[in-house]
Amino acid sequence: MASAEINPHDAIAWPFFEDRHRALAAGIEAWAREHLAHVPHDDIDAACRALVRKLGEAGWLRYGVGGTAYGGHGDTIDTRAVCLLRETLAKHSGLADFALAMQGLGSGAISLAGTDAQKSHYLPRVARGEALAAFALSEPDAGSDVAAMALAARAEGDDYVLDGEKTWISNGGIADFYVVFARTGEAPGARGISAFVVDADTPGLEIAERIDVIAPHPLARLRFAGARVKRSQMLGVPGEGFKIAMRTLDIFRTSVAAASLGFARRALAEGLARAASRKMFGHTLGDFQLTQAKLAQMALTIDSSALLVYRAAWLRDQGESVTREAAMAKWHASEGAQQVIDAAVQLWGGMGVQSGTAVEMLYREIRALRIYEGATEVQQLIVGRDLLKAHAGA
Ligand SMILES: Cc1cc2nc3c(=O)[nH]c(=O)nc-3n(C[C@H](O)[C@H](O)[C@H](O)COP(=O)(O)OP(=O)(O)OC[C@H]3O[C@@H](n4cnc5c(N)ncnc54)[C@H](O)[C@@H]3O)c2cc1C
């Protein structure tokens, strides 16, 4: 779409974006309308695999992979592109958004810190949708407190031997490989962690439990019992794992905010449709000022979230550190989306809680986004500490 045809009030016209982003947004919207009208939810694993394959064939997964030599769309990951893809997919299907997001999050550490050999081996298949990726950071006793992780990687000759557990791992059970963060012990806390790529068929790695959640996605607890990986499977250098995890999250945390924004936009569209059509008390629901105030509040929340999401994405694409901005975006957009979706459920009345309606599905989809990749409270701490640090350095 040429930029001249774009309504300047549309968010995509804002100066955070370039014309290539505008073309991308139009392209993914058209694709999603054609391909995501009926995503099956009876067999989540099969649905997820099929979505990854489809997204790969269409070329959308290339945006989450860094390096054109490795199947990526550009030499670095274009955060604004990933955000626009997630925002649009989330409007149409939470599972499609998840499928795209996990390919990027699960391979992000390889794009950022992999050797040429590691990138050549994994990334082209991720970009084509032929290999499913996963990001294994959380543990039963190390969620928000990531640095408390206990999974141990012990050096033994040319290998590392992994023992311990990871949990809440998205794509767990269907992934072809896991980027696993483990304690190698160079220093206490965060400075003693390294990152490894572990193939799913590595002896000693098993799926200890599949986990069901309110918005079903493939999710598992992993057990490592003497799982042996070659030293060449390490990403970056020993002790650098925590930094690699945080750099990966700096990109994908902003995209969680973008997915929240997509869910919220869909909720407003659903709310508007109901307000404009539902007859009551001799009027239409939208005729009442209480309804208009509700819709106005939803729109305000969405626009403020959009500004924060696009700012963080744009700033990262300028090569800047976005720790504070990404935290603000995720915090505001996920909490805001929850409120917007709740308002849409209210507008739909009884149908708002009927299983399978769009707003009911959104209500379940949004909840986990306020928890994963750093709960809201963690984002608040990041912002607060960053403010104090800046103040001390002023
Ligand atoms: C659907 C889903 C998918 C996930 N996918 C992945 C994945 O692919 N890979 C992965 O590694 N992990 C994944 N996770 C794990 C996720 O990142 C963790 O659940 C999250 O970090 C919170 O950890 P926890 O569940 O152990 O909660 P806890 O750390 O026990 O935190 C519980 C609550 O405490 C509060 N809290 C936290 N810190 C503070 C504080 N400093 N002060 C006050 N309150 C605080 C927050 O409200 C938080 O929700 C996923 C989780 C879910 C639900």
CSV table of N, CA, C and O in Angstrom, one decimal, residues 228-337:
chain,number,residue,atom,x,y,z
A,228,ARG,N,23.9,-34.7,27.7
A,228,ARG,CA,25.2,-34.4,27.3
A,228,ARG,C,25.2,-33.5,26.0
A,228,ARG,O,24.6,-34.0,25.1
A,229,VAL,N,25.8,-32.3,26.1
A,229,VAL,CA,25.8,-31.5,24.8
A,229,VAL,C,27.3,-31.2,24.6
A,229,VAL,O,28.1,-31.0,25.5
A,230,LYS,N,27.6,-31.1,23.3
A,230,LYS,CA,29.0,-30.7,22.9
A,230,LYS,C,29.2,-29.2,23.3
A,230,LYS,O,28.3,-28.4,23.3
A,231,ARG,N,30.5,-28.9,23.6
A,231,ARG,CA,30.9,-27.5,24.0
A,231,ARG,C,30.5,-26.6,22.8
A,231,ARG,O,30.2,-25.4,23.0
A,232,SER,N,30.5,-27.1,21.6
A,232,SER,CA,30.2,-26.3,20.4
A,232,SER,C,28.7,-25.9,20.4
A,232,SER,O,28.3,-25.1,19.6
A,233,GLN,N,27.9,-26.5,21.3
A,233,GLN,CA,26.5,-26.1,21.4
A,233,GLN,C,26.3,-24.9,22.3
A,233,GLN,O,25.1,-24.4,22.5
A,234,MET,N,27.3,-24.4,22.9
A,234,MET,CA,27.2,-23.2,23.8
A,234,MET,C,27.1,-21.9,22.9
A,234,MET,O,27.8,-21.8,21.9
A,235,LEU,N,26.2,-21.0,23.3
A,235,LEU,CA,26.0,-19.8,22.7
A,235,LEU,C,26.9,-18.7,23.4
A,235,LEU,O,26.7,-18.6,24.6
A,236,GLY,N,27.7,-18.0,22.7
A,236,GLY,CA,28.5,-17.0,23.3
A,236,GLY,C,29.6,-17.7,24.2
A,236,GLY,O,30.0,-18.8,23.9
A,237,VAL,N,30.1,-17.0,25.2
A,237,VAL,CA,31.1,-17.5,26.0
A,237,VAL,C,30.6,-17.9,27.4
A,237,VAL,O,29.5,-17.5,27.8
A,238,PRO,N,31.3,-18.7,28.1
A,238,PRO,CA,30.8,-19.2,29.5
A,238,PRO,C,30.6,-17.9,30.4
A,238,PRO,O,31.3,-17.0,30.4
A,239,GLY,N,29.4,-18.0,31.0
A,239,GLY,CA,29.1,-16.9,32.0
A,239,GLY,C,28.3,-15.8,31.3
A,239,GLY,O,27.9,-14.8,32.0
A,240,GLU,N,28.1,-15.9,30.0
A,240,GLU,CA,27.4,-14.8,29.3
A,240,GLU,C,25.9,-15.0,29.1
A,240,GLU,O,25.2,-14.2,28.5
A,241,GLY,N,25.4,-16.2,29.6
A,241,GLY,CA,24.1,-16.6,29.3
A,241,GLY,C,23.0,-15.6,29.7
A,241,GLY,O,22.0,-15.4,29.0
A,242,PHE,N,23.2,-15.1,30.9
A,242,PHE,CA,22.1,-14.2,31.4
A,242,PHE,C,22.0,-12.9,30.5
A,242,PHE,O,20.9,-12.5,30.2
A,243,LYS,N,23.2,-12.4,30.1
A,243,LYS,CA,23.2,-11.3,29.3
A,243,LYS,C,22.5,-11.6,27.9
A,243,LYS,O,21.7,-10.8,27.4
A,244,ILE,N,22.7,-12.8,27.4
A,244,ILE,CA,22.1,-13.2,26.1
A,244,ILE,C,20.6,-13.3,26.3
A,244,ILE,O,19.8,-12.9,25.5
A,245,ALA,N,20.2,-13.9,27.5
A,245,ALA,CA,18.7,-14.0,27.7
A,245,ALA,C,18.1,-12.6,27.8
A,245,ALA,O,17.0,-12.4,27.2
A,246,MET,N,18.7,-11.7,28.5
A,246,MET,CA,18.2,-10.3,28.6
A,246,MET,C,18.1,-9.6,27.3
A,246,MET,O,17.2,-8.9,27.0
A,247,ARG,N,19.2,-9.8,26.4
A,247,ARG,CA,19.2,-9.1,25.1
A,247,ARG,C,18.0,-9.7,24.2
A,247,ARG,O,17.4,-9.0,23.5
A,248,THR,N,17.8,-11.0,24.4
A,248,THR,CA,16.7,-11.6,23.6
A,248,THR,C,15.4,-11.0,24.1
A,248,THR,O,14.5,-10.7,23.3
A,249,LEU,N,15.2,-10.9,25.4
A,249,LEU,CA,14.0,-10.4,26.0
A,249,LEU,C,13.8,-9.0,25.6
A,249,LEU,O,12.6,-8.5,25.5
A,250,ASP,N,14.8,-8.2,25.4
A,250,ASP,CA,14.7,-6.8,25.0
A,250,ASP,C,13.9,-6.7,23.7
A,250,ASP,O,13.2,-5.7,23.5
A,251,ILE,N,14.1,-7.6,22.8
A,251,ILE,CA,13.4,-7.6,21.6
A,251,ILE,C,12.0,-8.2,21.8
A,251,ILE,O,11.0,-7.5,21.4
A,252,PHE,N,11.9,-9.3,22.4
A,252,PHE,CA,10.6,-10.0,22.4
A,252,PHE,C,9.7,-9.6,23.5
A,252,PHE,O,8.5,-9.7,23.3
A,253,ARG,N,10.2,-8.9,24.5
A,253,ARG,CA,9.3,-8.3,25.5
A,253,ARG,C,8.4,-7.2,24.8
A,253,ARG,O,7.3,-7.1,25.1
A,254,THR,N,9.1,-6.4,24.0
A,254,THR,CA,8.3,-5.4,23.3
A,254,THR,C,7.3,-6.0,22.4
A,254,THR,O,6.1,-5.5,22.2
A,255,SER,N,7.6,-7.2,21.9
A,255,SER,CA,6.6,-7.9,21.0
A,255,SER,C,5.5,-8.5,21.8
A,255,SER,O,4.4,-8.6,21.2
A,256,VAL,N,5.7,-8.8,23.1
A,256,VAL,CA,4.6,-9.3,23.9
A,256,VAL,C,3.6,-8.1,24.1
A,256,VAL,O,2.4,-8.3,24.0
A,257,ALA,N,4.2,-6.9,24.2
A,257,ALA,CA,3.3,-5.7,24.3
A,257,ALA,C,2.5,-5.5,23.0
A,257,ALA,O,1.3,-5.2,23.1
A,258,ALA,N,3.2,-5.8,21.9
A,258,ALA,CA,2.5,-5.7,20.6
A,258,ALA,C,1.4,-6.7,20.5
A,258,ALA,O,0.3,-6.3,20.0
A,259,ALA,N,1.6,-7.9,20.9
A,259,ALA,CA,0.5,-8.9,20.9
A,259,ALA,C,-0.7,-8.5,21.8
A,259,ALA,O,-1.8,-8.6,21.4
A,260,SER,N,-0.3,-7.9,22.9
A,260,SER,CA,-1.4,-7.4,23.8
A,260,SER,C,-2.2,-6.3,23.1
A,260,SER,O,-3.5,-6.3,23.2
A,261,LEU,N,-1.5,-5.5,22.4
A,261,LEU,CA,-2.2,-4.4,21.7
A,261,LEU,C,-3.1,-5.0,20.6
A,261,LEU,O,-4.2,-4.5,20.4
A,262,GLY,N,-2.7,-6.1,19.9
A,262,GLY,CA,-3.5,-6.7,18.9
A,262,GLY,C,-4.8,-7.3,19.6
A,262,GLY,O,-5.9,-7.1,19.0
A,263,PHE,N,-4.6,-7.9,20.7
A,263,PHE,CA,-5.8,-8.5,21.4
A,263,PHE,C,-6.8,-7.4,21.8
A,263,PHE,O,-8.0,-7.5,21.6
A,264,ALA,N,-6.2,-6.3,22.3
A,264,ALA,CA,-7.0,-5.1,22.7
A,264,ALA,C,-7.8,-4.5,21.5
A,264,ALA,O,-8.9,-4.1,21.5
A,265,ARG,N,-7.1,-4.4,20.3
A,265,ARG,CA,-7.7,-3.8,19.2
A,265,ARG,C,-8.9,-4.7,18.7
A,265,ARG,O,-9.9,-4.2,18.3
A,266,ARG,N,-8.7,-6.0,18.8
A,266,ARG,CA,-9.8,-6.9,18.4
A,266,ARG,C,-11.0,-6.7,19.4
A,266,ARG,O,-12.1,-6.7,18.9
A,267,ALA,N,-10.6,-6.6,20.7
A,267,ALA,CA,-11.7,-6.4,21.7
A,267,ALA,C,-12.5,-5.1,21.4
A,267,ALA,O,-13.7,-5.1,21.5
A,268,LEU,N,-11.8,-4.1,21.0
A,268,LEU,CA,-12.5,-2.8,20.7
A,268,LEU,C,-13.4,-3.0,19.5
A,268,LEU,O,-14.6,-2.6,19.5
A,269,ALA,N,-12.9,-3.7,18.5
A,269,ALA,CA,-13.7,-3.9,17.3
A,269,ALA,C,-15.0,-4.7,17.6
A,269,ALA,O,-16.1,-4.4,17.2
A,270,GLU,N,-14.8,-5.7,18.5
A,270,GLU,CA,-15.9,-6.6,18.9
A,270,GLU,C,-16.9,-5.7,19.7
A,270,GLU,O,-18.1,-5.9,19.6
A,271,GLY,N,-16.3,-4.9,20.6
A,271,GLY,CA,-17.2,-4.1,21.5
A,271,GLY,C,-18.0,-3.1,20.6
A,271,GLY,O,-19.2,-2.9,20.9
A,272,LEU,N,-17.3,-2.5,19.7
A,272,LEU,CA,-18.0,-1.5,18.8
A,272,LEU,C,-19.1,-2.2,18.0
A,272,LEU,O,-20.3,-1.7,17.9
A,273,ALA,N,-18.8,-3.4,17.5
A,273,ALA,CA,-19.8,-4.1,16.7
A,273,ALA,C,-21.1,-4.4,17.5
A,273,ALA,O,-22.2,-4.2,17.1
A,274,ARG,N,-20.9,-4.8,18.8
A,274,ARG,CA,-22.0,-5.1,19.7
A,274,ARG,C,-22.7,-3.8,20.1
A,274,ARG,O,-24.0,-3.8,20.1
A,275,ALA,N,-22.0,-2.8,20.4
A,275,ALA,CA,-22.6,-1.5,20.8
A,275,ALA,C,-23.5,-1.0,19.7
A,275,ALA,O,-24.5,-0.3,19.9
A,276,ALA,N,-23.0,-1.2,18.4
A,276,ALA,CA,-23.8,-0.6,17.3
A,276,ALA,C,-25.0,-1.4,16.9
A,276,ALA,O,-25.8,-1.0,16.2
A,277,SER,N,-25.1,-2.7,17.4
A,277,SER,CA,-26.2,-3.5,16.9
A,277,SER,C,-27.2,-4.0,18.0
A,277,SER,O,-28.3,-4.3,17.7
A,278,ARG,N,-26.7,-4.0,19.2
A,278,ARG,CA,-27.6,-4.6,20.3
A,278,ARG,C,-28.7,-3.7,20.7
A,278,ARG,O,-28.5,-2.5,21.1
A,279,LYS,N,-30.0,-4.1,20.5
A,279,LYS,CA,-31.1,-3.3,20.8
A,279,LYS,C,-31.5,-3.5,22.3
A,279,LYS,O,-31.5,-4.7,22.8
A,280,MET,N,-31.8,-2.4,23.0
A,280,MET,CA,-32.3,-2.5,24.4
A,280,MET,C,-33.0,-1.2,24.8
A,280,MET,O,-32.6,-0.2,24.3
A,281,PHE,N,-34.0,-1.3,25.6
A,281,PHE,CA,-34.7,-0.2,26.1
A,281,PHE,C,-35.2,0.8,25.0
A,281,PHE,O,-35.2,2.0,25.2
A,282,GLY,N,-35.5,0.2,23.9
A,282,GLY,CA,-36.0,1.0,22.8
A,282,GLY,C,-34.8,1.8,22.1
A,282,GLY,O,-35.1,2.7,21.2
A,283,HIS,N,-33.6,1.5,22.4
A,283,HIS,CA,-32.5,2.1,21.8
A,283,HIS,C,-31.4,1.1,21.4
A,283,HIS,O,-31.7,-0.1,21.4
A,284,THR,N,-30.3,1.6,21.0
A,284,THR,CA,-29.1,0.7,20.7
A,284,THR,C,-28.1,0.9,21.8
A,284,THR,O,-28.0,2.0,22.3
A,285,LEU,N,-27.4,-0.2,22.2
A,285,LEU,CA,-26.5,-0.1,23.3
A,285,LEU,C,-25.5,1.1,23.2
A,285,LEU,O,-25.2,1.8,24.2
A,286,GLY,N,-25.1,1.4,22.0
A,286,GLY,CA,-24.1,2.5,21.8
A,286,GLY,C,-24.7,3.8,22.0
A,286,GLY,O,-24.0,4.8,22.0
A,287,ASP,N,-26.1,3.9,22.1
A,287,ASP,CA,-26.7,5.2,22.3
A,287,ASP,C,-26.5,5.8,23.7
A,287,ASP,O,-26.6,7.0,23.9
A,288,PHE,N,-26.2,4.9,24.6
A,288,PHE,CA,-26.1,5.3,26.0
A,288,PHE,C,-24.7,5.9,26.3
A,288,PHE,O,-23.7,5.4,25.8
A,289,GLN,N,-24.7,7.0,27.1
A,289,GLN,CA,-23.5,7.7,27.3
A,289,GLN,C,-22.5,6.8,28.1
A,289,GLN,O,-21.3,6.9,28.0
A,290,LEU,N,-23.1,5.9,29.0
A,290,LEU,CA,-22.2,5.0,29.7
A,290,LEU,C,-21.4,4.1,28.7
A,290,LEU,O,-20.2,3.8,29.0
A,291,THR,N,-22.0,3.7,27.7
A,291,THR,CA,-21.4,2.8,26.7
A,291,THR,C,-20.3,3.7,25.9
A,291,THR,O,-19.2,3.2,25.7
A,292,GLN,N,-20.7,4.9,25.6
A,292,GLN,CA,-19.7,5.8,24.9
A,292,GLN,C,-18.5,6.0,25.7
A,292,GLN,O,-17.3,6.0,25.2
A,293,ALA,N,-18.7,6.2,27.0
A,293,ALA,CA,-17.5,6.4,27.9
A,293,ALA,C,-16.6,5.2,27.9
A,293,ALA,O,-15.4,5.3,27.9
A,294,LYS,N,-17.3,4.0,28.0
A,294,LYS,CA,-16.5,2.8,28.0
A,294,LYS,C,-15.7,2.6,26.7
A,294,LYS,O,-14.5,2.3,26.8
A,295,LEU,N,-16.3,2.9,25.6
A,295,LEU,CA,-15.6,2.7,24.3
A,295,LEU,C,-14.5,3.8,24.2
A,295,LEU,O,-13.4,3.4,23.8
A,296,ALA,N,-14.7,5.0,24.7
A,296,ALA,CA,-13.7,6.0,24.7
A,296,ALA,C,-12.5,5.6,25.6
A,296,ALA,O,-11.3,5.7,25.2
A,297,GLN,N,-12.8,5.0,26.7
A,297,GLN,CA,-11.7,4.6,27.6
A,297,GLN,C,-10.9,3.5,26.9
A,297,GLN,O,-9.6,3.4,27.0
A,298,MET,N,-11.6,2.6,26.2
A,298,MET,CA,-10.9,1.5,25.5
A,298,MET,C,-9.9,2.0,24.5
A,298,MET,O,-8.8,1.6,24.3
A,299,ALA,N,-10.4,3.0,23.7
A,299,ALA,CA,-9.6,3.6,22.6
A,299,ALA,C,-8.4,4.4,23.2
A,299,ALA,O,-7.3,4.3,22.6
A,300,LEU,N,-8.6,5.1,24.3
A,300,LEU,CA,-7.5,5.8,25.0
A,300,LEU,C,-6.4,4.8,25.4
A,300,LEU,O,-5.2,5.1,25.2
A,301,THR,N,-6.9,3.7,26.0
A,301,THR,CA,-5.9,2.7,26.5
A,301,THR,C,-5.1,2.2,25.3
A,301,THR,O,-3.9,2.0,25.4
A,302,ILE,N,-5.8,1.9,24.3
A,302,ILE,CA,-5.2,1.3,23.1
A,302,ILE,C,-4.2,2.3,22.5
A,302,ILE,O,-3.0,1.9,22.1
A,303,ASP,N,-4.6,3.5,22.3
A,303,ASP,CA,-3.6,4.5,21.7
A,303,ASP,C,-2.4,4.7,22.5
A,303,ASP,O,-1.3,4.8,22.0
A,304,SER,N,-2.6,4.8,23.9
A,304,SER,CA,-1.4,5.0,24.7
A,304,SER,C,-0.5,3.8,24.7
A,304,SER,O,0.7,3.9,24.7
A,305,SER,N,-1.1,2.6,24.6
A,305,SER,CA,-0.3,1.4,24.5
A,305,SER,C,0.5,1.4,23.2
A,305,SER,O,1.7,1.1,23.2
A,306,ALA,N,-0.2,1.7,22.1
A,306,ALA,CA,0.4,1.7,20.8
A,306,ALA,C,1.6,2.7,20.8
A,306,ALA,O,2.7,2.3,20.3
A,307,LEU,N,1.5,3.9,21.4
A,307,LEU,CA,2.6,4.8,21.4
A,307,LEU,C,3.8,4.2,22.2
A,307,LEU,O,4.9,4.4,21.7
A,308,LEU,N,3.5,3.6,23.3
A,308,LEU,CA,4.6,3.0,24.0
A,308,LEU,C,5.3,1.8,23.3
A,308,LEU,O,6.5,1.7,23.3
A,309,VAL,N,4.5,1.0,22.7
A,309,VAL,CA,5.0,-0.2,22.0
A,309,VAL,C,5.9,0.3,20.8
A,309,VAL,O,7.0,-0.2,20.6
A,310,TYR,N,5.3,1.2,20.0
A,310,TYR,CA,6.0,1.6,18.8
A,310,TYR,C,7.3,2.4,19.2
A,310,TYR,O,8.3,2.3,18.5
A,311,ARG,N,7.2,3.2,20.3
A,311,ARG,CA,8.4,3.9,20.7
A,311,ARG,C,9.6,2.9,21.1
A,311,ARG,O,10.7,3.0,20.6
A,312,ALA,N,9.2,1.9,21.8
A,312,ALA,CA,10.2,0.9,22.2
A,312,ALA,C,10.8,0.2,21.0
A,312,ALA,O,12.0,0.0,20.9
A,313,ALA,N,9.9,-0.2,20.1
A,313,ALA,CA,10.4,-0.9,18.9
A,313,ALA,C,11.3,0.0,18.0
A,313,ALA,O,12.3,-0.4,17.5
A,314,TRP,N,10.8,1.2,17.8
A,314,TRP,CA,11.6,2.1,17.0
A,314,TRP,C,13.0,2.4,17.6
A,314,TRP,O,14.0,2.4,16.9
A,315,LEU,N,13.0,2.6,18.9
A,315,LEU,CA,14.2,3.0,19.6
A,315,LEU,C,15.2,1.8,19.5
A,315,LEU,O,16.4,2.0,19.2
A,316,ARG,N,14.7,0.6,19.6
A,316,ARG,CA,15.6,-0.6,19.5
A,316,ARG,C,16.2,-0.7,18.1
A,316,ARG,O,17.3,-1.0,17.9
A,317,ASP,N,15.3,-0.4,17.1
A,317,ASP,CA,15.8,-0.4,15.7
A,317,ASP,C,16.8,0.7,15.4
A,317,ASP,O,17.5,0.6,14.4
A,318,GLN,N,16.9,1.7,16.3
A,318,GLN,CA,17.9,2.7,16.1
A,318,GLN,C,19.2,2.2,16.8
A,318,GLN,O,20.2,3.0,16.9
A,319,GLY,N,19.2,1.0,17.4
A,319,GLY,CA,20.4,0.5,18.1
A,319,GLY,C,20.5,0.9,19.5
A,319,GLY,O,21.6,0.8,20.1
A,320,GLU,N,19.4,1.5,20.1
A,320,GLU,CA,19.5,2.0,21.5
A,320,GLU,C,19.1,0.9,22.4
A,320,GLU,O,18.4,0.0,22.1
A,321,SER,N,19.6,1.0,23.7
A,321,SER,CA,19.1,0.1,24.7
A,321,SER,C,17.7,0.5,25.1
A,321,SER,O,17.4,1.7,25.2
A,322,VAL,N,16.8,-0.5,25.2
A,322,VAL,CA,15.4,-0.2,25.5
A,322,VAL,C,14.8,-0.8,26.7
A,322,VAL,O,13.6,-1.0,26.8
A,323,THR,N,15.7,-1.1,27.7
A,323,THR,CA,15.2,-1.8,28.8
A,323,THR,C,14.1,-1.1,29.5
A,323,THR,O,13.0,-1.7,29.8
A,324,ARG,N,14.2,0.2,29.7
A,324,ARG,CA,13.1,0.9,30.4
A,324,ARG,C,11.9,1.0,29.5
A,324,ARG,O,10.7,0.7,29.9
A,325,GLU,N,12.1,1.3,28.2
A,325,GLU,CA,11.0,1.5,27.3
A,325,GLU,C,10.2,0.2,27.0
A,325,GLU,O,9.0,0.2,26.9
A,326,ALA,N,11.0,-0.9,26.9
A,326,ALA,CA,10.3,-2.2,26.7
A,326,ALA,C,9.5,-2.6,27.9
A,326,ALA,O,8.4,-3.1,27.8
A,327,ALA,N,10.0,-2.3,29.1
A,327,ALA,CA,9.3,-2.6,30.3
A,327,ALA,C,8.0,-1.8,30.4
A,327,ALA,O,7.0,-2.4,30.8
A,328,MET,N,8.1,-0.5,30.1
A,328,MET,CA,6.9,0.3,30.2
A,328,MET,C,5.9,-0.2,29.2
A,328,MET,O,4.7,-0.2,29.5
A,329,ALA,N,6.3,-0.5,28.0
A,329,ALA,CA,5.4,-1.0,26.9
A,329,ALA,C,4.7,-2.3,27.4
A,329,ALA,O,3.5,-2.4,27.3
A,330,LYS,N,5.5,-3.2,27.9
A,330,LYS,CA,4.8,-4.5,28.2
A,330,LYS,C,3.9,-4.3,29.4
A,330,LYS,O,2.8,-4.8,29.4
A,331,TRP,N,4.3,-3.6,30.4
A,331,TRP,CA,3.5,-3.3,31.6
A,331,TRP,C,2.2,-2.7,31.1
A,331,TRP,O,1.1,-3.2,31.4
A,332,HIS,N,2.3,-1.6,30.4
A,332,HIS,CA,1.1,-0.8,30.1
A,332,HIS,C,0.2,-1.5,29.1
A,332,HIS,O,-1.1,-1.6,29.3
A,333,ALA,N,0.8,-2.1,28.1
A,333,ALA,CA,-0.1,-2.7,27.0
A,333,ALA,C,-0.7,-4.0,27.5
A,333,ALA,O,-1.9,-4.3,27.2
A,334,SER,N,-0.1,-4.8,28.4
A,334,SER,CA,-0.7,-6.0,28.8
A,334,SER,C,-1.8,-5.7,29.8
A,334,SER,O,-2.9,-6.3,29.8
A,335,GLU,N,-1.5,-4.9,30.8
A,335,GLU,CA,-2.5,-4.5,31.8
A,335,GLU,C,-3.7,-3.8,31.1
A,335,GLU,O,-4.8,-4.0,31.4
A,336,GLY,N,-3.3,-2.9,30.2
A,336,GLY,CA,-4.4,-2.1,29.5
A,336,GLY,C,-5.3,-3.1,28.7
A,336,GLY,O,-6.5,-2.9,28.6
A,337,ALA,N,-4.7,-4.0,28.0
A,337,ALA,CA,-5.4,-5.0,27.2
A,337,ALA,C,-6.4,-5.8,28.0
A,337,ALA,O,-7.5,-6.0,27.6
